[in-house]
mmCIF file of C-alpha atoms in Angstrom:
data_model
loop_
_atom_site.group_PDB
_atom_site.id
_atom_site.type_symbol
_atom_site.label_atom_id
_atom_site.label_comp_id
_atom_site.label_asym_id
_atom_site.label_seq_id
_atom_site.Cartn_x
_atom_site.Cartn_y
_atom_site.Cartn_z
ATOM 1 C CA MET A 1 34.131 -86.602 48.375
ATOM 2 C CA GLN A 2 34.974 -87.063 44.403
ATOM 3 C CA ARG A 3 34.387 -83.557 43.722
ATOM 4 C CA CYS A 4 36.768 -82.848 46.816
ATOM 5 C CA LEU A 5 39.428 -84.876 45.081
ATOM 6 C CA GLN A 6 38.938 -83.058 41.725
ATOM 7 C CA LEU A 7 39.248 -79.720 43.428
ATOM 8 C CA ALA A 8 42.089 -80.889 45.497
ATOM 9 C CA GLN A 9 44.084 -82.066 42.170
ATOM 10 C CA LYS A 10 44.174 -78.338 41.419
ATOM 11 C CA GLY A 11 47.058 -77.702 43.921
ATOM 12 C CA LEU A 12 49.358 -80.346 42.946
ATOM 13 C CA GLY A 13 52.868 -79.192 42.888
ATOM 14 C CA LYS A 14 51.706 -75.743 44.767
ATOM 15 C CA THR A 15 50.960 -76.309 48.222
ATOM 16 C CA TYR A 16 53.846 -78.206 49.678
ATOM 17 C CA PRO A 17 54.713 -78.755 52.517
ATOM 18 C CA ASN A 18 50.907 -78.800 52.752
ATOM 19 C CA PRO A 19 48.487 -81.893 51.543
ATOM 20 C CA LEU A 20 46.094 -81.488 48.676
ATOM 21 C CA VAL A 21 42.765 -80.927 50.089
ATOM 22 C CA GLY A 22 39.438 -80.120 48.469
ATOM 23 C CA SER A 23 36.135 -79.242 50.174
ATOM 24 C CA VAL A 24 32.312 -78.947 49.136
ATOM 25 C CA VAL A 25 29.590 -77.698 51.139
ATOM 26 C CA VAL A 26 26.233 -79.673 50.731
ATOM 27 C CA HIS A 27 22.619 -78.468 51.666
ATOM 28 C CA HIS A 28 19.579 -80.643 50.699
ATOM 29 C CA ASP A 29 21.619 -82.484 48.085
ATOM 30 C CA LYS A 30 22.802 -79.497 46.631
ATOM 31 C CA ILE A 31 26.637 -77.919 46.411
ATOM 32 C CA ILE A 32 26.582 -74.383 47.644
ATOM 33 C CA GLY A 33 30.221 -73.874 48.215
ATOM 34 C CA GLU A 34 33.179 -75.325 47.420
ATOM 35 C CA GLY A 35 37.082 -74.825 47.597
ATOM 36 C CA TRP A 36 40.572 -76.124 47.366
ATOM 37 C CA HIS A 37 44.008 -75.232 49.356
ATOM 38 C CA HIS A 38 45.991 -72.919 46.912
ATOM 39 C CA THR A 39 49.070 -72.374 48.420
ATOM 40 C CA PRO A 40 50.890 -72.442 51.842
ATOM 41 C CA GLY A 41 50.124 -69.794 54.452
ATOM 42 C CA GLN A 42 47.016 -69.140 52.275
ATOM 43 C CA PRO A 43 43.502 -70.101 53.667
ATOM 44 C CA HIS A 44 42.674 -73.884 53.583
ATOM 45 C CA ALA A 45 39.947 -75.479 51.277
ATOM 46 C CA GLU A 46 37.411 -75.516 53.961
ATOM 47 C CA VAL A 47 37.502 -71.663 54.283
ATOM 48 C CA HIS A 48 37.294 -71.128 50.711
ATOM 49 C CA ALA A 49 34.062 -73.671 50.755
ATOM 50 C CA ILE A 50 32.485 -71.693 53.376
ATOM 51 C CA ASP A 51 33.429 -68.385 51.899
ATOM 52 C CA ALA A 52 31.823 -69.374 48.728
ATOM 53 C CA VAL A 53 28.326 -69.885 50.582
ATOM 54 C CA LYS A 54 26.603 -67.112 49.954
ATOM 55 C CA ASN A 55 23.511 -67.418 52.256
ATOM 56 C CA LYS A 56 25.623 -68.686 55.776
ATOM 57 C CA GLU A 57 22.499 -69.377 57.469
ATOM 58 C CA LEU A 58 22.244 -72.517 55.596
ATOM 59 C CA LEU A 59 25.400 -73.973 57.203
ATOM 60 C CA SER A 60 23.805 -74.985 60.324
ATOM 61 C CA GLU A 61 21.736 -77.542 58.327
ATOM 62 C CA ALA A 62 24.779 -78.189 55.735
ATOM 63 C CA THR A 63 27.171 -81.057 55.395
ATOM 64 C CA LEU A 64 30.742 -80.494 54.730
ATOM 65 C CA TYR A 65 32.876 -82.962 53.042
ATOM 66 C CA VAL A 66 36.795 -82.711 52.952
ATOM 67 C CA ASN A 67 39.306 -85.533 51.562
ATOM 68 C CA LEU A 68 41.548 -84.789 54.356
ATOM 69 C CA GLU A 69 40.674 -84.197 58.528
ATOM 70 C CA PRO A 70 40.332 -80.655 59.213
ATOM 71 C CA CYS A 71 43.624 -79.002 61.083
ATOM 72 C CA SER A 72 42.960 -78.358 64.696
ATOM 73 C CA HIS A 73 46.230 -76.492 65.620
ATOM 74 C CA HIS A 74 47.354 -72.718 64.826
ATOM 75 C CA GLY A 75 50.079 -72.766 62.152
ATOM 76 C CA LYS A 76 50.201 -70.098 59.601
ATOM 77 C CA THR A 77 46.258 -70.124 59.492
ATOM 78 C CA PRO A 78 43.746 -70.644 62.095
ATOM 79 C CA PRO A 79 42.325 -74.375 63.123
ATOM 80 C CA CYS A 80 39.651 -75.180 60.417
ATOM 81 C CA VAL A 81 38.134 -76.952 63.074
ATOM 82 C CA ASP A 82 37.134 -73.537 64.838
ATOM 83 C CA LEU A 83 35.606 -72.225 61.604
ATOM 84 C CA LEU A 84 33.509 -75.264 61.214
ATOM 85 C CA LEU A 85 32.028 -74.872 65.031
ATOM 86 C CA LYS A 86 31.886 -71.299 64.355
ATOM 87 C CA HIS A 87 29.245 -71.894 61.675
ATOM 88 C CA ARG A 88 27.585 -75.027 63.528
ATOM 89 C CA LEU A 89 28.256 -77.133 60.425
ATOM 90 C CA LYS A 90 25.659 -80.032 61.000
ATOM 91 C CA ARG A 91 27.763 -82.897 59.536
ATOM 92 C CA VAL A 92 31.184 -83.112 58.443
ATOM 93 C CA VAL A 93 32.146 -86.179 56.054
ATOM 94 C CA ILE A 94 35.958 -86.895 55.836
ATOM 95 C CA GLY A 95 38.087 -88.813 53.629
ATOM 96 C CA SER A 96 41.075 -89.846 55.470
ATOM 97 C CA LEU A 97 42.594 -89.068 58.805
ATOM 98 C CA ASP A 98 45.657 -86.653 58.677
ATOM 99 C CA PRO A 99 48.953 -88.521 59.487
ATOM 100 C CA ASN A 100 50.579 -85.120 60.537
ATOM 101 C CA PRO A 101 51.262 -85.929 64.470
ATOM 102 C CA MET A 102 49.887 -82.335 64.767
ATOM 103 C CA VAL A 103 46.432 -83.452 63.782
ATOM 104 C CA ALA A 104 46.171 -87.151 63.750
ATOM 105 C CA GLY A 105 42.517 -87.500 64.890
ATOM 106 C CA THR A 106 42.361 -84.457 67.272
ATOM 107 C CA GLY A 107 40.351 -82.394 64.309
ATOM 108 C CA VAL A 108 37.616 -85.483 64.603
ATOM 109 C CA ALA A 109 37.690 -85.585 68.274
ATOM 110 C CA ARG A 110 37.178 -81.778 68.583
ATOM 111 C CA LEU A 111 34.128 -81.818 66.241
ATOM 112 C CA GLN A 112 32.924 -84.988 67.959
ATOM 113 C CA GLU A 113 33.047 -83.196 71.602
ATOM 114 C CA ASN A 114 31.030 -80.208 70.080
ATOM 115 C CA HIS A 115 28.362 -82.934 68.844
ATOM 116 C CA CYS A 116 29.166 -82.593 65.170
ATOM 117 C CA GLU A 117 28.077 -85.746 63.323
ATOM 118 C CA ILE A 118 31.221 -87.144 61.893
ATOM 119 C CA ARG A 119 31.846 -89.678 59.145
ATOM 120 C CA VAL A 120 35.484 -90.807 58.332
ATOM 121 C CA GLY A 121 36.847 -92.867 55.626
ATOM 122 C CA VAL A 122 34.513 -92.283 52.466
ATOM 123 C CA LEU A 123 36.937 -93.034 49.358
ATOM 124 C CA GLU A 124 39.774 -93.430 51.840
ATOM 125 C CA LYS A 125 42.110 -95.277 49.058
ATOM 126 C CA GLU A 126 41.665 -92.330 46.790
ATOM 127 C CA CYS A 127 41.929 -89.837 49.494
ATOM 128 C CA ALA A 128 45.421 -91.695 50.385
ATOM 129 C CA GLU A 129 46.569 -91.687 46.667
ATOM 130 C CA ILE A 130 46.067 -88.078 45.920
ATOM 131 C CA ASN A 131 48.106 -87.344 49.158
ATOM 132 C CA ARG A 132 50.547 -90.137 49.013
ATOM 133 C CA ARG A 133 53.497 -87.645 49.200
ATOM 134 C CA PHE A 134 52.324 -86.287 52.492
ATOM 135 C CA PHE A 135 51.351 -89.502 53.837
ATOM 136 C CA LYS A 136 54.496 -91.007 53.028
ATOM 137 C CA TYR A 137 56.587 -87.820 54.689
ATOM 138 C CA HIS A 138 54.477 -88.071 57.938
ATOM 139 C CA THR A 139 54.279 -91.965 58.328
ATOM 140 C CA GLN A 140 57.733 -93.256 57.184
ATOM 141 C CA LYS A 141 59.763 -90.019 57.821
ATOM 142 C CA ARG A 142 61.314 -89.671 54.588
ATOM 143 C CA PRO A 143 60.218 -87.905 51.270
ATOM 144 C CA TYR A 144 58.321 -89.975 48.553
ATOM 145 C CA ILE A 145 60.498 -90.953 45.767
ATOM 146 C CA VAL A 146 59.697 -90.785 42.016
ATOM 147 C CA LEU A 147 62.629 -92.651 39.729
ATOM 148 C CA LYS A 148 62.363 -91.691 35.860
ATOM 149 C CA TRP A 149 64.657 -92.490 33.267
ATOM 150 C CA ALA A 150 64.256 -93.465 29.443
ATOM 151 C CA GLU A 151 65.985 -96.209 27.811
ATOM 152 C CA SER A 152 66.707 -97.273 24.137
ATOM 153 C CA GLN A 153 65.477 -100.539 22.760
ATOM 154 C CA ASP A 154 68.565 -102.181 23.264
ATOM 155 C CA GLY A 155 68.868 -101.177 26.952
ATOM 156 C CA TYR A 156 70.982 -97.891 27.205
ATOM 157 C CA ILE A 157 70.170 -94.627 28.795
ATOM 158 C CA ALA A 158 72.647 -92.436 26.794
ATOM 159 C CA PRO A 159 75.901 -92.935 24.934
ATOM 160 C CA THR A 160 79.316 -92.935 26.726
ATOM 161 C CA SER A 161 80.301 -89.296 27.728
ATOM 162 C CA THR A 162 83.074 -89.696 25.117
ATOM 163 C CA ALA A 163 80.644 -89.950 22.428
ATOM 164 C CA LYS A 164 79.007 -86.703 22.752
ATOM 165 C CA GLU A 165 79.418 -83.116 23.505
ATOM 166 C CA ARG A 166 78.386 -81.940 27.222
ATOM 167 C CA GLY A 167 74.718 -81.308 27.208
ATOM 168 C CA VAL A 168 71.639 -83.219 27.650
ATOM 169 C CA PHE A 169 71.066 -86.185 25.433
ATOM 170 C CA TRP A 170 67.232 -86.892 24.675
ATOM 171 C CA LEU A 171 66.345 -90.729 23.909
ATOM 172 C CA SER A 172 62.518 -90.090 24.326
ATOM 173 C CA ASP A 173 60.431 -88.133 21.662
ATOM 174 C CA SER A 174 58.985 -84.463 22.395
ATOM 175 C CA PHE A 175 55.726 -85.350 23.905
ATOM 176 C CA SER A 176 57.447 -87.311 26.612
ATOM 177 C CA GLN A 177 59.931 -84.670 27.351
ATOM 178 C CA GLN A 178 57.169 -82.263 27.966
ATOM 179 C CA LEU A 179 55.467 -84.738 30.276
ATOM 180 C CA VAL A 180 58.609 -84.917 32.161
ATOM 181 C CA HIS A 181 58.630 -81.545 32.531
ATOM 182 C CA GLN A 182 54.850 -81.320 34.074
ATOM 183 C CA TRP A 183 56.223 -84.042 36.360
ATOM 184 C CA ARG A 184 59.057 -81.532 37.469
ATOM 185 C CA SER A 185 55.957 -79.260 38.481
ATOM 186 C CA GLU A 186 54.340 -81.865 40.577
ATOM 187 C CA GLU A 187 57.075 -82.557 42.952
ATOM 188 C CA GLN A 188 58.826 -80.529 45.490
ATOM 189 C CA ALA A 189 62.587 -81.214 44.422
ATOM 190 C CA ILE A 190 64.435 -82.892 41.666
ATOM 191 C CA LEU A 191 67.719 -85.159 42.186
ATOM 192 C CA VAL A 192 70.678 -86.085 40.186
ATOM 193 C CA GLY A 193 74.109 -87.337 40.909
ATOM 194 C CA ILE A 194 77.124 -85.378 39.960
ATOM 195 C CA ASN A 195 78.150 -87.803 37.119
ATOM 196 C CA THR A 196 74.881 -86.413 35.420
ATOM 197 C CA VAL A 197 75.690 -82.868 36.093
ATOM 198 C CA LYS A 198 78.993 -83.275 34.513
ATOM 199 C CA ALA A 199 77.878 -85.000 31.792
ATOM 200 C CA ASP A 200 74.645 -83.019 30.858
ATOM 201 C CA ASN A 201 75.243 -79.864 32.647
ATOM 202 C CA PRO A 202 71.153 -79.907 33.482
ATOM 203 C CA LYS A 203 69.211 -76.829 34.619
ATOM 204 C CA LEU A 204 66.505 -79.142 35.959
ATOM 205 C CA ASN A 205 63.826 -76.505 35.950
ATOM 206 C CA VAL A 206 60.167 -76.412 34.083
ATOM 207 C CA ARG A 207 60.600 -75.286 30.642
ATOM 208 C CA LYS A 208 58.127 -77.126 28.638
ATOM 209 C CA TRP A 209 55.438 -76.921 31.267
ATOM 210 C CA LYS A 210 53.756 -73.891 33.014
ATOM 211 C CA GLY A 211 54.499 -74.501 36.776
ATOM 212 C CA LYS A 212 56.794 -73.976 39.861
ATOM 213 C CA ASN A 213 60.502 -75.160 39.479
ATOM 214 C CA PRO A 214 61.546 -78.156 41.829
ATOM 215 C CA ILE A 215 64.332 -77.485 44.358
ATOM 216 C CA PRO A 216 67.445 -79.093 42.698
ATOM 217 C CA ILE A 217 69.257 -81.714 44.970
ATOM 218 C CA ILE A 218 72.651 -82.849 43.836
ATOM 219 C CA LEU A 219 74.582 -85.967 45.116
ATOM 220 C CA ASP A 220 78.241 -85.149 45.077
ATOM 221 C CA PRO A 221 80.147 -87.337 47.331
ATOM 222 C CA SER A 222 83.891 -85.956 46.323
ATOM 223 C CA ARG A 223 82.560 -82.133 45.913
ATOM 224 C CA LYS A 224 83.148 -81.788 42.396
ATOM 225 C CA LEU A 225 80.625 -79.498 41.598
ATOM 226 C CA ASN A 226 81.860 -75.870 40.726
ATOM 227 C CA ALA A 227 81.207 -72.652 38.977
ATOM 228 C CA ASP A 228 81.293 -74.216 35.459
ATOM 229 C CA ASP A 229 77.982 -76.125 36.188
ATOM 230 C CA ALA A 230 74.690 -74.466 35.727
ATOM 231 C CA LEU A 231 73.243 -75.787 39.196
ATOM 232 C CA PHE A 232 75.937 -74.113 41.172
ATOM 233 C CA HIS A 233 74.590 -70.547 40.839
ATOM 234 C CA HIS A 234 71.012 -72.051 42.006
ATOM 235 C CA GLN A 235 69.831 -70.212 45.207
ATOM 236 C CA GLN A 236 67.807 -73.232 46.553
ATOM 237 C CA LEU A 237 70.250 -75.912 45.812
ATOM 238 C CA ILE A 238 70.672 -79.014 48.216
ATOM 239 C CA HIS A 239 74.293 -79.822 47.807
ATOM 240 C CA ILE A 240 74.887 -83.070 49.505
ATOM 241 C CA SER A 241 78.660 -83.683 49.522
ATOM 242 C CA SER A 242 81.027 -85.259 51.994
ATOM 243 C CA HIS A 243 81.382 -81.962 53.639
ATOM 244 C CA GLU A 244 77.716 -81.830 54.619
ATOM 245 C CA PHE A 245 76.984 -85.571 54.977
ATOM 246 C CA PRO A 246 78.979 -88.698 55.627
ATOM 247 C CA LEU A 247 79.892 -91.275 53.247
ATOM 248 C CA THR A 248 79.687 -94.916 53.722
ATOM 249 C CA SER A 249 82.399 -97.203 54.872
ATOM 250 C CA ASP A 250 83.829 -97.817 51.536
ATOM 251 C CA SER A 251 83.946 -93.952 51.097
ATOM 252 C CA SER A 252 82.582 -94.161 47.452
ATOM 253 C CA THR A 253 78.697 -93.118 48.117
ATOM 254 C CA PHE A 254 76.322 -92.276 50.967
ATOM 255 C CA ASP A 255 73.903 -94.209 53.307
ATOM 256 C CA PHE A 256 70.797 -93.486 50.979
ATOM 257 C CA SER A 257 68.363 -94.496 54.209
ATOM 258 C CA GLU A 258 70.236 -91.611 56.078
ATOM 259 C CA MET A 259 70.261 -89.317 53.335
ATOM 260 C CA LEU A 260 66.310 -89.424 53.052
ATOM 261 C CA THR A 261 66.272 -88.845 56.666
ATOM 262 C CA TYR A 262 68.598 -85.603 55.880
ATOM 263 C CA LEU A 263 66.020 -84.261 53.285
ATOM 264 C CA TYR A 264 63.014 -85.289 55.592
ATOM 265 C CA ASN A 265 64.710 -82.918 58.089
ATOM 266 C CA GLN A 266 65.146 -80.105 55.220
ATOM 267 C CA ASN A 267 61.319 -80.531 55.074
ATOM 268 C CA ILE A 268 61.252 -82.000 51.527
ATOM 269 C CA GLN A 269 58.003 -84.161 50.875
ATOM 270 C CA SER A 270 58.580 -85.760 47.525
ATOM 271 C CA VAL A 271 61.589 -86.100 44.984
ATOM 272 C CA LEU A 272 61.875 -86.782 41.401
ATOM 273 C CA VAL A 273 65.229 -88.629 40.764
ATOM 274 C CA GLU A 274 66.181 -88.277 37.183
ATOM 275 C CA GLY A 275 69.743 -89.748 37.076
ATOM 276 C CA GLY A 276 72.238 -90.697 36.232
ATOM 277 C CA ALA A 277 72.191 -94.802 35.991
ATOM 278 C CA PHE A 278 74.085 -95.368 38.890
ATOM 279 C CA THR A 279 72.078 -93.286 41.334
ATOM 280 C CA LEU A 280 68.939 -94.585 40.201
ATOM 281 C CA GLN A 281 70.299 -98.181 40.670
ATOM 282 C CA GLN A 282 71.313 -97.314 44.207
ATOM 283 C CA PHE A 283 67.759 -96.301 45.132
ATOM 284 C CA ILE A 284 66.493 -99.611 43.294
ATOM 285 C CA ASP A 285 68.892 -101.599 45.206
ATOM 286 C CA ALA A 286 67.997 -100.049 48.439
ATOM 287 C CA GLN A 287 64.391 -100.323 47.887
ATOM 288 C CA LEU A 288 63.918 -96.651 48.638
ATOM 289 C CA TRP A 289 61.728 -95.934 45.991
ATOM 290 C CA ASP A 290 57.547 -95.494 45.530
ATOM 291 C CA GLU A 291 57.092 -95.074 41.665
ATOM 292 C CA ILE A 292 59.335 -95.739 38.839
ATOM 293 C CA ARG A 293 58.118 -93.832 35.193
ATOM 294 C CA LEU A 294 60.408 -95.886 32.654
ATOM 295 C CA PHE A 295 60.189 -94.696 29.017
ATOM 296 C CA LYS A 296 60.744 -97.417 26.550
ATOM 297 C CA THR A 297 61.729 -95.552 23.390
ATOM 298 C CA THR A 298 62.359 -96.734 19.713
ATOM 299 C CA SER A 299 65.838 -95.669 19.627
ATOM 300 C CA GLU A 300 68.964 -97.837 19.757
ATOM 301 C CA LEU A 301 72.235 -96.901 20.699
ATOM 302 C CA SER A 302 74.442 -100.348 20.642
ATOM 303 C CA THR A 303 76.670 -99.206 23.163
ATOM 304 C CA GLY A 304 76.789 -96.531 25.852
ATOM 305 C CA VAL A 305 75.630 -96.265 29.642
ATOM 306 C CA VAL A 306 73.749 -99.354 30.517
ATOM 307 C CA ALA A 307 70.059 -98.736 31.933
ATOM 308 C CA PRO A 308 69.121 -99.330 35.647
ATOM 309 C CA LYS A 309 68.204 -102.914 36.323
ATOM 310 C CA LEU A 310 64.841 -103.870 37.693
ATOM 311 C CA ASN A 311 63.578 -107.178 38.268
ATOM 312 C CA GLN A 312 59.788 -107.003 38.284
ATOM 313 C CA GLN A 313 56.762 -106.174 36.041
ATOM 314 C CA PRO A 314 55.210 -102.791 35.458
ATOM 315 C CA GLN A 315 51.736 -102.406 36.894
ATOM 316 C CA GLU A 316 50.808 -100.349 33.760
ATOM 317 C CA LYS A 317 51.811 -99.816 30.173
ATOM 318 C CA VAL A 318 50.917 -96.643 28.476
ATOM 319 C CA ALA A 319 51.370 -95.921 24.650
ATOM 320 C CA LEU A 320 52.510 -92.120 24.316
ATOM 321 C CA GLN A 321 53.587 -90.448 20.756
ATOM 322 C CA SER A 322 56.167 -92.915 19.989
ATOM 323 C CA ASP A 323 57.062 -93.857 23.565
ATOM 324 C CA TRP A 324 56.066 -96.566 25.922
ATOM 325 C CA LEU A 325 55.712 -95.323 29.333
ATOM 326 C CA HIS A 326 56.129 -98.494 31.925
ATOM 327 C CA ARG A 327 54.882 -97.460 35.604
ATOM 328 C CA PHE A 328 56.057 -99.259 38.601
ATOM 329 C CA ARG A 329 54.390 -98.743 42.116
ATOM 330 C CA ASN A 330 54.861 -99.423 45.748
ATOM 331 C CA LYS A 331 51.775 -99.585 48.369
ATOM 332 C CA VAL A 332 50.586 -96.267 49.957
ATOM 333 C CA SER A 333 49.903 -96.421 53.649
ATOM 334 C CA VAL A 334 46.416 -95.341 54.704
ATOM 335 C CA PRO A 335 45.935 -94.133 58.545
ATOM 336 C CA GLN A 336 43.576 -96.468 60.251
ATOM 337 C CA THR A 337 40.166 -95.021 61.160
ATOM 338 C CA ASN A 338 37.643 -96.558 63.366
ATOM 339 C CA SER A 339 34.525 -95.090 61.959
#
């Protein structure tokens, strides 16, 4: 199962809206085939693992390991359960059940009905962890939210807007900047408020890491985005303004819970929130976040935009090149298994 997780990780950032899945076929304690899910619409991990087995006659005496319950429905690809039954797999070991209502135990049920030996719950917490975005989306019907910012030693995230020309201001070092671009490649979407757009004119793409660009989301209550802004021309832009989404009663911002439901309905599974301070603080105050990644830098600004306030201690502190990365996490929900 650990090998399944290693294989599944290869698909991070490439499989949305599908989960991360790896699979291994074992015969007499020897791996004879393995694979992972690469991109949506392409074969699932179990298909790749079975295809990799040279002698298909061994499958009827083999065990297939997979970190997530095999699918039992027709989507862009046929049900994986059908393939396992076709090759008469003797035993299937599953990390966790699939929270997607289209599966949700039906894959296990079909295998058991056809006399396949099943075990569920091996490394269950680790399997939930790797697919925490997928689980959040299906169990709580909202995207998985990662908040990110860098702050100075004295608690600021940027100079005041009058203190610099329009453009991105970096507090963190070059290593941390590259790490942020890696994170961008791992999430399905990236979100900023309109004040950040007007101050920094960001592109929100992956330039310092090889990977897929996230879908940009702009929170723009008063609809200030215009053709002077780089993101205005982005073909996949999700522009949330008063024209697309109702404001709260004070007419200054959105109901963030309703906004995340809106993103859920747009099939957005995970969001990296990069600013600014006002937007980040709204997510914190609403308790609508799953991870926070905070860079503590060596810079001092003396004045500027005050960093978001978070009244808890990080679960982890990691020394980087010259910055410190503080990580905060909320719990991951795991579908309950009975076997």
